[in-house]
Short mmCIF file of C-alpha atoms in Angstrom, two decimals:
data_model
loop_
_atom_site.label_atom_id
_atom_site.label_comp_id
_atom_site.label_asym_id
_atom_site.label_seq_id
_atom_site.Cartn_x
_atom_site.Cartn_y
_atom_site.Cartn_z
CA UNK A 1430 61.98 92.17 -209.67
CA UNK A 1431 62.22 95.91 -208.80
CA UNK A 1432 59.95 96.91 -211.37
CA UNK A 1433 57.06 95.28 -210.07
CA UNK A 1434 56.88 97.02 -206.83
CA UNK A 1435 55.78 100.68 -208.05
CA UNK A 1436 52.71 98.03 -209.83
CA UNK A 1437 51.80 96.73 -206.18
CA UNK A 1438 52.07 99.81 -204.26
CA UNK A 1439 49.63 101.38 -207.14
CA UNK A 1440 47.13 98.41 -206.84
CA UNK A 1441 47.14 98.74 -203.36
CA UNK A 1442 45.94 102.55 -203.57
CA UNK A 1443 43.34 101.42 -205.98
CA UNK A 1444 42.16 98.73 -203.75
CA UNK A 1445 42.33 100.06 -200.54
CA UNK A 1446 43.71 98.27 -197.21
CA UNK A 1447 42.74 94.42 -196.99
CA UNK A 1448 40.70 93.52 -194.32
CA UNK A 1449 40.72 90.82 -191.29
CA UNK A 1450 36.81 90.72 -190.96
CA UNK A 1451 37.18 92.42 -187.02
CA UNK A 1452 36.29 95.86 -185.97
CA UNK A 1453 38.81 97.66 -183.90
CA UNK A 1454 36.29 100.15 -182.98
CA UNK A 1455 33.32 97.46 -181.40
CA UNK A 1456 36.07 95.71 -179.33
CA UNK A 1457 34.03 92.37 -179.65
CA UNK A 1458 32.37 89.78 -182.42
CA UNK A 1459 28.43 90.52 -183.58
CA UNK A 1460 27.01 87.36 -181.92
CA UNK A 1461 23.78 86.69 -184.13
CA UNK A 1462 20.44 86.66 -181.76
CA UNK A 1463 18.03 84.42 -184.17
CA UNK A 1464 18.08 80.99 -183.74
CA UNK A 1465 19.73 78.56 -185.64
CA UNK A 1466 17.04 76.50 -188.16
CA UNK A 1467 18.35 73.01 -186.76
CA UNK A 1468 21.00 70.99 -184.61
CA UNK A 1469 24.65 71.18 -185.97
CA UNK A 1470 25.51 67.65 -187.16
CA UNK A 1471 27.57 67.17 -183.78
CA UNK A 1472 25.53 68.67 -181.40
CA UNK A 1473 22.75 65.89 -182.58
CA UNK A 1474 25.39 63.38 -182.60
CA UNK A 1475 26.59 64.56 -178.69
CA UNK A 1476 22.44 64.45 -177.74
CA UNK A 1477 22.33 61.10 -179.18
CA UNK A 1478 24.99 59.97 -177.14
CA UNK A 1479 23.37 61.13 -174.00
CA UNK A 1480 20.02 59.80 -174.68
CA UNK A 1481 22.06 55.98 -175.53
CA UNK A 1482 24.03 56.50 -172.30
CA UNK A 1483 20.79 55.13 -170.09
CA UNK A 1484 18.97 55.95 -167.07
CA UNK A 1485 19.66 56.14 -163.44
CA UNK A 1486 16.62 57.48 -160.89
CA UNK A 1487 17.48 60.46 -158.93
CA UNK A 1488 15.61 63.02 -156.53
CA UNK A 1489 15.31 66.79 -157.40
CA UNK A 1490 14.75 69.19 -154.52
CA UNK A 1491 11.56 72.11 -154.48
CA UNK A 1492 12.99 75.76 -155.65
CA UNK A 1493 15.46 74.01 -158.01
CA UNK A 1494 15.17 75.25 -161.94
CA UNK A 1495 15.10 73.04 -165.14
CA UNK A 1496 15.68 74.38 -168.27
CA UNK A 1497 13.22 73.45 -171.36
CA UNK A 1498 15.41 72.44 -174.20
CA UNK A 1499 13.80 73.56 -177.60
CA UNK A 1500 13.78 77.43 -175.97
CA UNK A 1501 16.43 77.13 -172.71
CA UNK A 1502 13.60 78.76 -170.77
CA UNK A 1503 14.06 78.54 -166.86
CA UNK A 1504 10.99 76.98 -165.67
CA UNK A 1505 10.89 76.64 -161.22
CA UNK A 1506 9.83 73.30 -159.25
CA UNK A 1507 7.66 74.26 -156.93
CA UNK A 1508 7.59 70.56 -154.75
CA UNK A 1509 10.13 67.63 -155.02
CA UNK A 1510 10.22 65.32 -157.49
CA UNK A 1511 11.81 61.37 -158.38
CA UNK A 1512 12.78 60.83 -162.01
CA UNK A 1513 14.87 59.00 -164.57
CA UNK A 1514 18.11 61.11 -165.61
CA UNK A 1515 20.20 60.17 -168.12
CA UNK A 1516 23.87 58.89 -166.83
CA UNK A 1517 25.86 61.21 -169.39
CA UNK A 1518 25.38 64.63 -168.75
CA UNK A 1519 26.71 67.26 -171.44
CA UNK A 1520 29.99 69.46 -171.72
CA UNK A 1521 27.93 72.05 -169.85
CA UNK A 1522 26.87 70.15 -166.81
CA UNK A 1523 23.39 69.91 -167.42
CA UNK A 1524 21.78 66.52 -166.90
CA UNK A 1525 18.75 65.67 -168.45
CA UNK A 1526 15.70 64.02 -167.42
CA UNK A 1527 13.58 61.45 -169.29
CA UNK A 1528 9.73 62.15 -169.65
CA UNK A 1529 6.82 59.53 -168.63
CA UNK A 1530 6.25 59.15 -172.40
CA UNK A 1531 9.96 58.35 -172.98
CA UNK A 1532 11.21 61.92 -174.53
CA UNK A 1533 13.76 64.13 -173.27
CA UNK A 1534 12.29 67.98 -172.80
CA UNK A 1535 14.23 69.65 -169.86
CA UNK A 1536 17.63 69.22 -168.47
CA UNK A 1537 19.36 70.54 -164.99
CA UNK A 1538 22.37 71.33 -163.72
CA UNK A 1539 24.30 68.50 -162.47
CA UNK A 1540 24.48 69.78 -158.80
CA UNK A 1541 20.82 69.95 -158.60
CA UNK A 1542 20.87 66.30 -159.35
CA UNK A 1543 20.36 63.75 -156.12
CA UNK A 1544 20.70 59.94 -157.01
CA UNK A 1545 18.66 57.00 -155.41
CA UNK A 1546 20.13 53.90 -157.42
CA UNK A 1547 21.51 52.96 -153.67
CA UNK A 1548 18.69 53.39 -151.69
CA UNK A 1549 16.64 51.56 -154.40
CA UNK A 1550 19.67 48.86 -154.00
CA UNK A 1551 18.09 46.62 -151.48
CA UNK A 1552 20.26 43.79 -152.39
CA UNK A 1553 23.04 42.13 -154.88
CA UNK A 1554 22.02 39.27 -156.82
CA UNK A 1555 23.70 36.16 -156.49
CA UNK A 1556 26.13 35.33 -158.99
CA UNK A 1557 25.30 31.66 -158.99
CA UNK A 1558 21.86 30.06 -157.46
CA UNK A 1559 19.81 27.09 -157.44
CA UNK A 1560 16.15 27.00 -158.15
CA UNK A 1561 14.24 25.78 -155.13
CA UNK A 1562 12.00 22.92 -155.58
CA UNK A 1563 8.73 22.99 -156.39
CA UNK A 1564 7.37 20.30 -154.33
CA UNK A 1565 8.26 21.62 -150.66
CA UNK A 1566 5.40 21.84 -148.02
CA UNK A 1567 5.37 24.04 -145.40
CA UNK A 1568 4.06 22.99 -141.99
CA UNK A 1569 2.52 25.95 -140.05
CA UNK A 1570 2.41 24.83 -136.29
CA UNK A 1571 1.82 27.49 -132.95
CA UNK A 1572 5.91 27.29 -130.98
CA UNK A 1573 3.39 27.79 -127.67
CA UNK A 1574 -0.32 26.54 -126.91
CA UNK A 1575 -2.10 29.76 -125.29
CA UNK A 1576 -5.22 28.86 -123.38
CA UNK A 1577 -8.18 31.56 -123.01
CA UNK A 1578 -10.33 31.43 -120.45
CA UNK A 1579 -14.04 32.59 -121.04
CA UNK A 1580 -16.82 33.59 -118.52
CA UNK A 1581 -20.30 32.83 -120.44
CA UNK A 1582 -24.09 33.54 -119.23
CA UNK A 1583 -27.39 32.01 -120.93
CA UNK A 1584 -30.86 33.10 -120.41
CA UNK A 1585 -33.70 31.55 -122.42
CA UNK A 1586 -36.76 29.67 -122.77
CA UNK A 1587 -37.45 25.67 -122.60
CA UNK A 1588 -39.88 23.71 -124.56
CA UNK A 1589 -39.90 20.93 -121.87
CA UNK A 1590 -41.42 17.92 -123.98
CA UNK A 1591 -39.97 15.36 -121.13
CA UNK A 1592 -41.29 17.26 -118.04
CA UNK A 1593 -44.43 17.29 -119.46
CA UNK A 1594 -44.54 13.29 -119.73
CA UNK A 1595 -42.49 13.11 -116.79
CA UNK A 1596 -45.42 15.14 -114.78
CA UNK A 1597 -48.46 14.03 -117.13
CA UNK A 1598 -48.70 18.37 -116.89
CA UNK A 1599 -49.00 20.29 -120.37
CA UNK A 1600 -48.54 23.46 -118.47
CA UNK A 1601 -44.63 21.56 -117.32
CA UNK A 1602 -44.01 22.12 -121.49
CA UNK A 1603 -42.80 25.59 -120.87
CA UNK A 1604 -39.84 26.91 -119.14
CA UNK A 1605 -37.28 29.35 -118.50
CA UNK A 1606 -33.53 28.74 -117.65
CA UNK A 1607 -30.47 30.09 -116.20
CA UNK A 1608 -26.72 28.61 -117.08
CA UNK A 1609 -23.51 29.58 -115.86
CA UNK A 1610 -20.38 28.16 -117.70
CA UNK A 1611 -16.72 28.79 -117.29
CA UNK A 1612 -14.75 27.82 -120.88
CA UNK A 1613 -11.23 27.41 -121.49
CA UNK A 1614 -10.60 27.83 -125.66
CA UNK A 1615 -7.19 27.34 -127.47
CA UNK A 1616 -5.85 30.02 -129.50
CA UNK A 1617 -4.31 28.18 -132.10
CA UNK A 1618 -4.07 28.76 -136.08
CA UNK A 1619 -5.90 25.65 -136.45
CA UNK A 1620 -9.59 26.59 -137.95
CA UNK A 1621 -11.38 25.33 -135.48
CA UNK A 1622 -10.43 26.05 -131.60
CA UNK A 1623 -11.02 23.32 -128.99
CA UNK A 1624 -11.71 23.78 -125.44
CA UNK A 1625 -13.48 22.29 -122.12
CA UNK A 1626 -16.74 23.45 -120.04
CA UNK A 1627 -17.74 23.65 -116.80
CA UNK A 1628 -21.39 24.31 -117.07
CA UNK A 1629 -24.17 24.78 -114.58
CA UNK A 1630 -28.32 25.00 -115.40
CA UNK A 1631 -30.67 26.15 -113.48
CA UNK A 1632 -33.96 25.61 -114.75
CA UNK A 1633 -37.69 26.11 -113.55
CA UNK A 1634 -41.27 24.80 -115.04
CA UNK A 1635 -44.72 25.63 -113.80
CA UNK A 1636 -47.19 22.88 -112.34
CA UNK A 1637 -51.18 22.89 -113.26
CA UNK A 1638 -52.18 22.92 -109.44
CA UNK A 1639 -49.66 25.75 -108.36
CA UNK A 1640 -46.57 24.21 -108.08
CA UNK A 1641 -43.52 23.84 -110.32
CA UNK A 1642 -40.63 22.00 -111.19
CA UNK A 1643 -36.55 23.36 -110.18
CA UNK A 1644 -34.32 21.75 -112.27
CA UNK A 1645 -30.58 21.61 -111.68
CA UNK A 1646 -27.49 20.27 -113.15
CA UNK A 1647 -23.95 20.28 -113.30
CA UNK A 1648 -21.97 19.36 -116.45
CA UNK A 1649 -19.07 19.33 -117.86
CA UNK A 1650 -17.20 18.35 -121.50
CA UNK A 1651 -15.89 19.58 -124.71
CA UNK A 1652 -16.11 22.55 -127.07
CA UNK A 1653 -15.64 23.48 -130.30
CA UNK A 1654 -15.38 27.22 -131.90
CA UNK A 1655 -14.63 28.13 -135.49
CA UNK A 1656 -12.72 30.74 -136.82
CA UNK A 1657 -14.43 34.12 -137.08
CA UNK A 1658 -15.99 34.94 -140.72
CA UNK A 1659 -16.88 37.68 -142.07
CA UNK A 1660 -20.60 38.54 -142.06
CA UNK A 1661 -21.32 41.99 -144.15
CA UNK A 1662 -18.11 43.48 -142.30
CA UNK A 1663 -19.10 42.11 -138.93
CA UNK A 1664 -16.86 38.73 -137.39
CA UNK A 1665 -19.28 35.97 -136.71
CA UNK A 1666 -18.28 32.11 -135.37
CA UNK A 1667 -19.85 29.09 -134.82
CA UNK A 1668 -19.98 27.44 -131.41
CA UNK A 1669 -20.59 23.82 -130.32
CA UNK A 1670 -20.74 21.83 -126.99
CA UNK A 1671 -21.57 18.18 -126.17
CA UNK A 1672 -21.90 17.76 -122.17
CA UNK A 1673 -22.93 15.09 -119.95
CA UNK A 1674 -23.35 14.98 -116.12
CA UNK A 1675 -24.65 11.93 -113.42
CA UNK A 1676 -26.12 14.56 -110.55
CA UNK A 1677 -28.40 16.16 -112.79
CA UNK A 1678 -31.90 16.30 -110.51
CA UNK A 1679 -35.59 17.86 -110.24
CA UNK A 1680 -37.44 18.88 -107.44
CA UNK A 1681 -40.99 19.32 -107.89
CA UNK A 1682 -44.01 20.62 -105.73
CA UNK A 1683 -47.51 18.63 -106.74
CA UNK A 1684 -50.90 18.26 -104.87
CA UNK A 1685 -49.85 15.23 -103.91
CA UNK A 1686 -46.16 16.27 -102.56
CA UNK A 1687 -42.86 16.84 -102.98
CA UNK A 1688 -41.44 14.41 -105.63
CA UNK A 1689 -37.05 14.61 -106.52
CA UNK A 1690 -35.74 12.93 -109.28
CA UNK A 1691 -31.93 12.05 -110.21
CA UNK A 1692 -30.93 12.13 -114.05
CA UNK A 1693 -28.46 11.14 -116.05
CA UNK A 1694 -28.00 14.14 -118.25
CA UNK A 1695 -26.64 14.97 -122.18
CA UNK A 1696 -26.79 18.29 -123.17
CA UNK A 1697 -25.97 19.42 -126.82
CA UNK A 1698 -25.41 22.97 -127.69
CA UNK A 1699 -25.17 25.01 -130.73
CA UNK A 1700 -24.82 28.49 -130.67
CA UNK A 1701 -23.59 31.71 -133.16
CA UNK A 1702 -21.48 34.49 -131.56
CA UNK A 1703 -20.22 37.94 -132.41
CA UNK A 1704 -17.29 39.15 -131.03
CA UNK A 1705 -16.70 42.68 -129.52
CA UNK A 1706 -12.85 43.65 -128.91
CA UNK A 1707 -12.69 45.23 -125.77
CA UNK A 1708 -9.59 46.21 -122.97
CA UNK A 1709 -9.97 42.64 -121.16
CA UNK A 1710 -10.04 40.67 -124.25
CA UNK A 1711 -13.26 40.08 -126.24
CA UNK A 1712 -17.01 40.66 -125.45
CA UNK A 1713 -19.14 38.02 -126.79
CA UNK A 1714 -22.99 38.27 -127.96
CA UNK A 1715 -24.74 35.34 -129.17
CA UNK A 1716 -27.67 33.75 -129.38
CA UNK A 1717 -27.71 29.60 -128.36
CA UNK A 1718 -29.75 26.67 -129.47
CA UNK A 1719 -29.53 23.26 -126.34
CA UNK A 1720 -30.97 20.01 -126.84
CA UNK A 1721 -31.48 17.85 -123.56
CA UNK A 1722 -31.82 14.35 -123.07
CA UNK A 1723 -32.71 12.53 -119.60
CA UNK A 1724 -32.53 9.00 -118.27
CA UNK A 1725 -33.81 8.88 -114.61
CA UNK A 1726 -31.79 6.54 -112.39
CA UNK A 1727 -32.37 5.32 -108.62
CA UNK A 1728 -35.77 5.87 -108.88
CA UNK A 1729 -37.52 3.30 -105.86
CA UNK A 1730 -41.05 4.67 -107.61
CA UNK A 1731 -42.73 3.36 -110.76
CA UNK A 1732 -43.10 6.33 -113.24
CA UNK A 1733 -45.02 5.78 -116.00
CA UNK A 1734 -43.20 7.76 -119.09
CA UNK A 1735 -44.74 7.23 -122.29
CA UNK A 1736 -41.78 8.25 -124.52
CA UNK A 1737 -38.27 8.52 -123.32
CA UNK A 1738 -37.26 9.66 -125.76
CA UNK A 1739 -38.72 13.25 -125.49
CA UNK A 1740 -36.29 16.21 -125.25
CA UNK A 1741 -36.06 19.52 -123.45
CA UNK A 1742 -35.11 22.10 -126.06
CA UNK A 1743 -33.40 25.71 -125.11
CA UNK A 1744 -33.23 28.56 -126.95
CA UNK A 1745 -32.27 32.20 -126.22
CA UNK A 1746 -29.53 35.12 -125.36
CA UNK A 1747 -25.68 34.03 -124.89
CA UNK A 1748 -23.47 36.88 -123.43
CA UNK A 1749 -19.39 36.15 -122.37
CA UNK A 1750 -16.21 37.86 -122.05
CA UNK A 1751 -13.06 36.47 -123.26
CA UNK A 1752 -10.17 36.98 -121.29
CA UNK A 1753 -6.89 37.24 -123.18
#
């Protein structure tokens, strides 16, 4: 085998040295700069993987970068943000963040990455639960009653169809009037709020020959209130009162004397009020609608009425505060 070695050390002069495919000289490999036409078959496979692993939502802080994927350009956040992340991040430590649309066009690194899944936690579910019935009905009731008190003025006119048969006067039709009440209201969820009055008219009619009729009467029963609706943005309720008193009485100057009569009284009142929310409670402006009806009693003198059946009728200005 001697012979063939003065054969390979002459090929080899031929030839030249072999080479490794590294430079001495540069130290380092030529890394290439252009960018590769697609994903290597594992890379795609990895970025699959990540984009399968799911999603988990997490907060990113202001001042923090994300890289864009297709170019790894650094782009800043210049305020906060709450996104879905993918669980898996890559061998890198870069987690990446799911768009609105559902694709996946920047990443992070993982340190940069805040998650929420506990705060957004509120509770566990139960492993094992039973569906409630259908058919259950709740009772809403108040634990307390609560009792407002209410301070109410009326001022208005009367169309006085009994004093003027009472007086055989057409000028006794017309009259003004004065009432005082003193209401106590529930505050209840109930619709409709019931309550009690203490009332007190004062009421006054002219006379043909100069003098004029003072009507007076105490009353008292119940009251009704609705709950407040809504009336082009403004709260509006509906009011109602039925009272009846035995010391309702008229004094009355004619040409022929002083005359006093004793009644048996039933008033009926409607009335419509808007409520203004104030430091003492609630201010209340309304405007009120009373029907009157009259029976004398212990009358010694014959009067001559010609229908009995005639009412006095009140309209006008309601003002109260509610005390709460």
């Amino acid at each position: 085998m001697f012979w063939l070695l003065p054969f390979l050390i002459g090929f080899a002069h031929a030839d030249g040295p072999l080479s490794s495919g590294y430079s001495k000289s540069s130290e380092h490999f030529e890394q290439r700069n252009d960018k590769p036409s697609r994903r290597l078959p594992y890379e795609d496979a990895k970025f699959q993987f990540i984009l399968e692993s799911g999603t988990e939502y997490g907060h990113v802080q202001a001042g923090r970068y994300l890289v864009r994927i297709d170019d790894n350009k650094a782009v800043e956040l210049t305020e906060s943000f709450y996104g879905k992340f993918y669980k898996r991040q890559d061998d890198s430590g870069f987690k990446y963040i799911q768009s609105n649309d559902g694709s996946c066009v920047y990443k992070l690194k993982s340190e940069f990455f805040n998650s929420v899944e506990l705060e957004l936690a509120l509770h566990e579910p139960p492993l094992k639960y039973t569906p409630a019935p259908t058919n259950i009905f709740h009772t809403d009731y108040d634990k307390k009653l609560i009792i407002l008190p209410e301070v109410t003025i009326l001022i208005g006119m009367v169309q006085g169809e009994y004093m003027k048969d009472l007086f055989n006067d057409n000028k006794a039709e017309t009259g003004l009037t004065n009432q005082f009440g003193i209401n106590f209201a529930t505050d209840w969820i109930l619709p409709v709020q019931a309550g009690f009055v203490f009332h007190y008219e004062k009421s006054s009619y002219s006379l043909r020959d100069g003098g004029n009729v003072l009507y007076s009467s105490p009353s008292i029963g119940p009251q009704f209130k609705t709950k407040d609706f809504d009336f082009w943005g403004e709260p509006i309720r509906f009011q109602t009162q039925f009272r009846a008193s035995p010391f309702a009485r008229a004094t009355a100057e004619t040409s022929q004397g002083n005359v006093a009569f004793k009644f048996n009284s039933a008033d009926l009142l409607f009335s419509v009020e808007h409520p203004i929310e104030n430091r003492l409670g609630a201010f209340i402006l309304g405007l009120f609608f009373q029907n009157q009806w009259l029976n004398i009693k212990d009358q010694p003198e014959i009067v001559s009425i010609k229908a009995s059946n005639h009412t006095n009728k009140s309209f006008g200005l309601s003002l109260a505060q509610v005390f709460e």
